[in-house]
PDB file of C-alpha atoms in Angstrom:
ATOM      1  CA  MET G   1    -152.582-147.062  46.428  1.00 50.00           C
ATOM      2  CA  ASN G   2    -152.961-150.808  46.284  1.00 53.00           C
ATOM      3  CA  GLY G   3    -149.817-151.939  44.468  1.00 64.00           C
ATOM      4  CA  THR G   4    -151.523-152.677  41.142  1.00 84.00           C
ATOM      5  CA  SER G   5    -151.378-150.443  38.108  1.00 95.00           C
ATOM      6  CA  PRO G   6    -154.320-148.444  36.763  1.00 96.00           C
ATOM      7  CA  GLU G   7    -154.278-150.744  33.709  1.00 97.00           C
ATOM      8  CA  ASP G   8    -154.533-153.830  35.960  1.00 97.00           C
ATOM      9  CA  ASN G   9    -157.458-152.195  37.733  1.00 98.00           C
ATOM     10  CA  LYS G  10    -159.205-151.462  34.417  1.00 98.00           C
ATOM     11  CA  ARG G  11    -158.746-155.108  33.398  1.00 98.00           C
ATOM     12  CA  LEU G  12    -160.295-156.218  36.707  1.00 98.00           C
ATOM     13  CA  VAL G  13    -163.380-154.039  36.158  1.00 98.00           C
ATOM     14  CA  ARG G  14    -163.719-155.243  32.546  1.00 98.00           C
ATOM     15  CA  ARG G  15    -163.521-158.857  33.703  1.00 98.00           C
ATOM     16  CA  PHE G  16    -166.136-158.126  36.398  1.00 98.00           C
ATOM     17  CA  TYR G  17    -168.654-157.044  33.723  1.00 97.00           C
ATOM     18  CA  GLU G  18    -167.669-159.871  31.337  1.00 97.00           C
ATOM     19  CA  GLU G  19    -168.315-162.497  34.029  1.00 97.00           C
ATOM     20  CA  ILE G  20    -171.672-160.939  34.919  1.00 96.00           C
ATOM     21  CA  ASP G  21    -172.682-160.891  31.250  1.00 96.00           C
ATOM     22  CA  ARG G  22    -171.868-164.626  31.076  1.00 95.00           C
ATOM     23  CA  GLY G  23    -174.069-165.236  34.120  1.00 93.00           C
ATOM     24  CA  ASN G  24    -170.997-166.382  36.064  1.00 96.00           C
ATOM     25  CA  ILE G  25    -172.012-164.780  39.360  1.00 95.00           C
ATOM     26  CA  ASP G  26    -169.715-167.132  41.323  1.00 95.00           C
ATOM     27  CA  ALA G  27    -166.700-165.383  39.717  1.00 97.00           C
ATOM     28  CA  LEU G  28    -167.475-162.491  42.079  1.00 97.00           C
ATOM     29  CA  ASP G  29    -165.946-164.605  44.879  1.00 98.00           C
ATOM     30  CA  GLU G  30    -162.580-164.009  43.209  1.00 98.00           C
ATOM     31  CA  LEU G  31    -163.138-160.444  41.967  1.00 98.00           C
ATOM     32  CA  VAL G  32    -164.941-158.745  44.861  1.00 98.00           C
ATOM     33  CA  ALA G  33    -163.932-158.348  48.514  1.00 98.00           C
ATOM     34  CA  GLU G  34    -166.235-160.029  51.026  1.00 97.00           C
ATOM     35  CA  ASP G  35    -166.867-156.706  52.814  1.00 97.00           C
ATOM     36  CA  TYR G  36    -167.563-154.831  49.543  1.00 98.00           C
ATOM     37  CA  VAL G  37    -169.400-151.528  50.045  1.00 97.00           C
ATOM     38  CA  ASP G  38    -171.970-150.410  47.459  1.00 96.00           C
ATOM     39  CA  HIS G  39    -172.721-146.737  48.080  1.00 96.00           C
ATOM     40  CA  SER G  40    -175.590-146.812  45.547  1.00 92.00           C
ATOM     41  CA  PRO G  41    -177.224-150.254  45.737  1.00 89.00           C
ATOM     42  CA  PRO G  42    -180.329-151.234  43.763  1.00 85.00           C
ATOM     43  CA  PRO G  43    -183.535-150.074  45.489  1.00 79.00           C
ATOM     44  CA  LEU G  44    -184.634-153.618  46.280  1.00 82.00           C
ATOM     45  CA  PRO G  45    -185.335-155.057  49.727  1.00 83.00           C
ATOM     46  CA  GLY G  46    -183.485-157.979  51.263  1.00 87.00           C
ATOM     47  CA  LEU G  47    -180.290-157.990  49.207  1.00 92.00           C
ATOM     48  CA  GLY G  48    -178.014-157.446  52.195  1.00 92.00           C
ATOM     49  CA  PRO G  49    -174.525-155.965  52.365  1.00 94.00           C
ATOM     50  CA  GLY G  50    -171.135-157.017  51.056  1.00 96.00           C
ATOM     51  CA  ARG G  51    -170.235-159.445  48.304  1.00 97.00           C
ATOM     52  CA  ALA G  52    -173.145-161.726  49.257  1.00 97.00           C
ATOM     53  CA  GLY G  53    -175.653-158.899  48.684  1.00 95.00           C
ATOM     54  CA  LEU G  54    -173.995-157.973  45.396  1.00 95.00           C
ATOM     55  CA  LYS G  55    -174.239-161.583  44.216  1.00 96.00           C
ATOM     56  CA  ARG G  56    -177.942-161.703  45.174  1.00 95.00           C
ATOM     57  CA  ALA G  57    -178.560-158.473  43.219  1.00 94.00           C
ATOM     58  CA  PHE G  58    -176.762-159.653  40.097  1.00 93.00           C
ATOM     59  CA  ARG G  59    -178.417-163.089  40.243  1.00 94.00           C
ATOM     60  CA  LEU G  60    -181.840-161.419  40.532  1.00 94.00           C
ATOM     61  CA  PHE G  61    -181.177-159.084  37.592  1.00 93.00           C
ATOM     62  CA  TRP G  62    -179.513-161.832  35.507  1.00 93.00           C
ATOM     63  CA  GLU G  63    -182.584-164.043  35.861  1.00 94.00           C
ATOM     64  CA  ALA G  64    -185.162-161.255  35.339  1.00 95.00           C
ATOM     65  CA  THR G  65    -183.367-159.015  32.814  1.00 95.00           C
ATOM     66  CA  PRO G  66    -180.576-160.944  31.059  1.00 95.00           C
ATOM     67  CA  GLY G  67    -178.397-158.701  28.967  1.00 95.00           C
ATOM     68  CA  THR G  68    -175.033-157.040  28.562  1.00 97.00           C
ATOM     69  CA  HIS G  69    -172.849-154.244  29.890  1.00 97.00           C
ATOM     70  CA  GLU G  70    -171.076-152.363  27.088  1.00 98.00           C
ATOM     71  CA  ILE G  71    -168.104-150.350  28.327  1.00 98.00           C
ATOM     72  CA  GLN G  72    -168.078-147.070  26.425  1.00 98.00           C
ATOM     73  CA  ASP G  73    -165.347-145.235  28.342  1.00 98.00           C
ATOM     74  CA  GLN G  74    -162.969-146.157  31.124  1.00 98.00           C
ATOM     75  CA  VAL G  75    -160.505-143.996  33.045  1.00 98.00           C
ATOM     76  CA  ALA G  76    -158.267-145.158  35.886  1.00 98.00           C
ATOM     77  CA  GLU G  77    -156.087-143.357  38.391  1.00 97.00           C
ATOM     78  CA  ASP G  78    -154.436-144.727  41.521  1.00 96.00           C
ATOM     79  CA  ASP G  79    -156.914-147.195  43.091  1.00 97.00           C
ATOM     80  CA  LYS G  80    -160.068-146.057  41.259  1.00 98.00           C
ATOM     81  CA  VAL G  81    -161.628-146.897  37.888  1.00 98.00           C
ATOM     82  CA  VAL G  82    -164.429-144.850  36.333  1.00 98.00           C
ATOM     83  CA  THR G  83    -166.510-146.714  33.755  1.00 98.00           C
ATOM     84  CA  ARG G  84    -169.275-145.340  31.547  1.00 98.00           C
ATOM     85  CA  LEU G  85    -171.627-148.154  30.573  1.00 97.00           C
ATOM     86  CA  LEU G  86    -174.554-148.890  28.324  1.00 98.00           C
ATOM     87  CA  CYS G  87    -176.609-151.701  29.851  1.00 97.00           C
ATOM     88  CA  ARG G  88    -179.056-153.626  27.674  1.00 97.00           C
ATOM     89  CA  GLY G  89    -181.431-156.439  28.488  1.00 97.00           C
ATOM     90  CA  THR G  90    -184.923-157.829  28.211  1.00 97.00           C
ATOM     91  CA  HIS G  91    -187.394-157.892  31.098  1.00 97.00           C
ATOM     92  CA  GLU G  92    -188.102-161.626  30.847  1.00 97.00           C
ATOM     93  CA  GLY G  93    -188.714-162.410  34.515  1.00 96.00           C
ATOM     94  CA  ASP G  94    -190.330-160.793  37.519  1.00 95.00           C
ATOM     95  CA  LEU G  95    -188.492-158.269  39.660  1.00 93.00           C
ATOM     96  CA  PRO G  96    -189.783-157.563  43.192  1.00 90.00           C
ATOM     97  CA  ASP G  97    -193.247-155.985  42.724  1.00 90.00           C
ATOM     98  CA  ILE G  98    -192.601-155.598  38.958  1.00 93.00           C
ATOM     99  CA  PRO G  99    -194.024-158.432  36.816  1.00 95.00           C
ATOM    100  CA  ALA G 100    -192.184-159.345  33.611  1.00 96.00           C
ATOM    101  CA  THR G 101    -193.107-157.086  30.682  1.00 96.00           C
ATOM    102  CA  GLY G 102    -191.007-158.556  27.866  1.00 96.00           C
ATOM    103  CA  ASN G 103    -189.773-155.009  27.229  1.00 96.00           C
ATOM    104  CA  ALA G 104    -186.334-154.314  25.808  1.00 96.00           C
ATOM    105  CA  LEU G 105    -184.323-152.349  28.361  1.00 97.00           C
ATOM    106  CA  ARG G 106    -181.534-149.836  27.931  1.00 97.00           C
ATOM    107  CA  MET G 107    -179.868-147.877  30.724  1.00 96.00           C
ATOM    108  CA  THR G 108    -176.758-145.738  30.956  1.00 97.00           C
ATOM    109  CA  ALA G 109    -174.568-145.696  34.041  1.00 97.00           C
ATOM    110  CA  THR G 110    -171.354-144.163  35.286  1.00 98.00           C
ATOM    111  CA  VAL G 111    -169.638-146.305  37.896  1.00 98.00           C
ATOM    112  CA  ILE G 112    -166.603-145.689  40.091  1.00 98.00           C
ATOM    113  CA  HIS G 113    -164.923-148.755  41.593  1.00 98.00           C
ATOM    114  CA  ARG G 114    -162.162-148.671  44.195  1.00 98.00           C
ATOM    115  CA  ILE G 115    -159.728-151.581  44.081  1.00 98.00           C
ATOM    116  CA  GLU G 116    -157.634-152.925  46.921  1.00 97.00           C
ATOM    117  CA  GLY G 117    -155.559-156.092  46.925  1.00 96.00           C
ATOM    118  CA  GLY G 118    -156.687-157.009  43.408  1.00 96.00           C
ATOM    119  CA  ARG G 119    -160.397-156.974  44.337  1.00 98.00           C
ATOM    120  CA  LEU G 120    -163.255-154.526  44.035  1.00 98.00           C
ATOM    121  CA  VAL G 121    -163.860-153.098  47.512  1.00 98.00           C
ATOM    122  CA  GLU G 122    -166.116-150.096  46.975  1.00 98.00           C
ATOM    123  CA  LYS G 123    -168.539-148.728  44.347  1.00 98.00           C
ATOM    124  CA  TRP G 124    -170.383-145.500  43.607  1.00 98.00           C
ATOM    125  CA  SER G 125    -172.722-145.243  40.623  1.00 97.00           C
ATOM    126  CA  ASP G 126    -175.075-142.915  38.846  1.00 97.00           C
ATOM    127  CA  LYS G 127    -177.677-144.802  36.796  1.00 95.00           C
ATOM    128  CA  ASP G 128    -180.516-143.531  34.609  1.00 95.00           C
ATOM    129  CA  MET G 129    -183.137-145.015  36.951  1.00 91.00           C
ATOM    130  CA  LEU G 130    -185.969-142.797  35.661  1.00 92.00           C
ATOM    131  CA  SER G 131    -185.636-144.191  32.146  1.00 93.00           C
ATOM    132  CA  PHE G 132    -185.183-147.732  33.516  1.00 93.00           C
ATOM    133  CA  LEU G 133    -188.393-147.512  35.590  1.00 92.00           C
ATOM    134  CA  GLN G 134    -190.262-146.073  32.589  1.00 94.00           C
ATOM    135  CA  GLN G 135    -189.101-149.006  30.434  1.00 95.00           C
ATOM    136  CA  LEU G 136    -190.342-151.418  33.124  1.00 93.00           C
ATOM    137  CA  GLY G 137    -193.739-149.680  33.075  1.00 92.00           C
ATOM    138  CA  VAL G 138    -193.442-148.566  36.715  1.00 92.00           C
ATOM    139  CA  ILE G 139    -193.461-144.851  35.811  1.00 92.00           C
ATOM    140  CA  PRO G 140    -195.304-143.458  32.780  1.00 91.00           C
ATOM    141  CA  PRO G 141    -193.230-141.815  30.046  1.00 86.00           C
ATOM    142  CA  LEU G 142    -192.878-138.059  30.274  1.00 82.00           C
ATOM    143  CA  PRO G 143    -195.176-136.101  27.934  1.00 86.00           C
ATOM    144  CA  GLY G 144    -193.574-135.624  24.530  1.00 80.00           C
ATOM    145  CA  SER G 145    -191.014-138.436  24.983  1.00 69.00           C
TER     146      SER G 145
END
């Protein structure tokens, strides 16, 4: 336990996504521990570990695929918050090895954050990467879809 309530932890996670959606990546200095551990980072080279790597990842995605994170469900217990998200954006800029397509993007995700000392310290996530890569044109759509 970290001394904050499950409701406080849910508010922290909601604020995390609100700040990202505003493009306020520097807010992560306040919301995320420096030694943050992402157990399921984006499959992109050179991002690095910790809060600095997380900021690089969000800056990259904010510039290439600006959009929003819609929280659809959120459950908290002890020091963990589980959030089910719908992420939307537009592929306006290049991602590493993936030129901009202009495509509308939509991806679902389930994310577990662990909170300690009022900051996000650890994350596990399950994202619909197959659909995301199909929308980027990296993988062809499945027959009949």
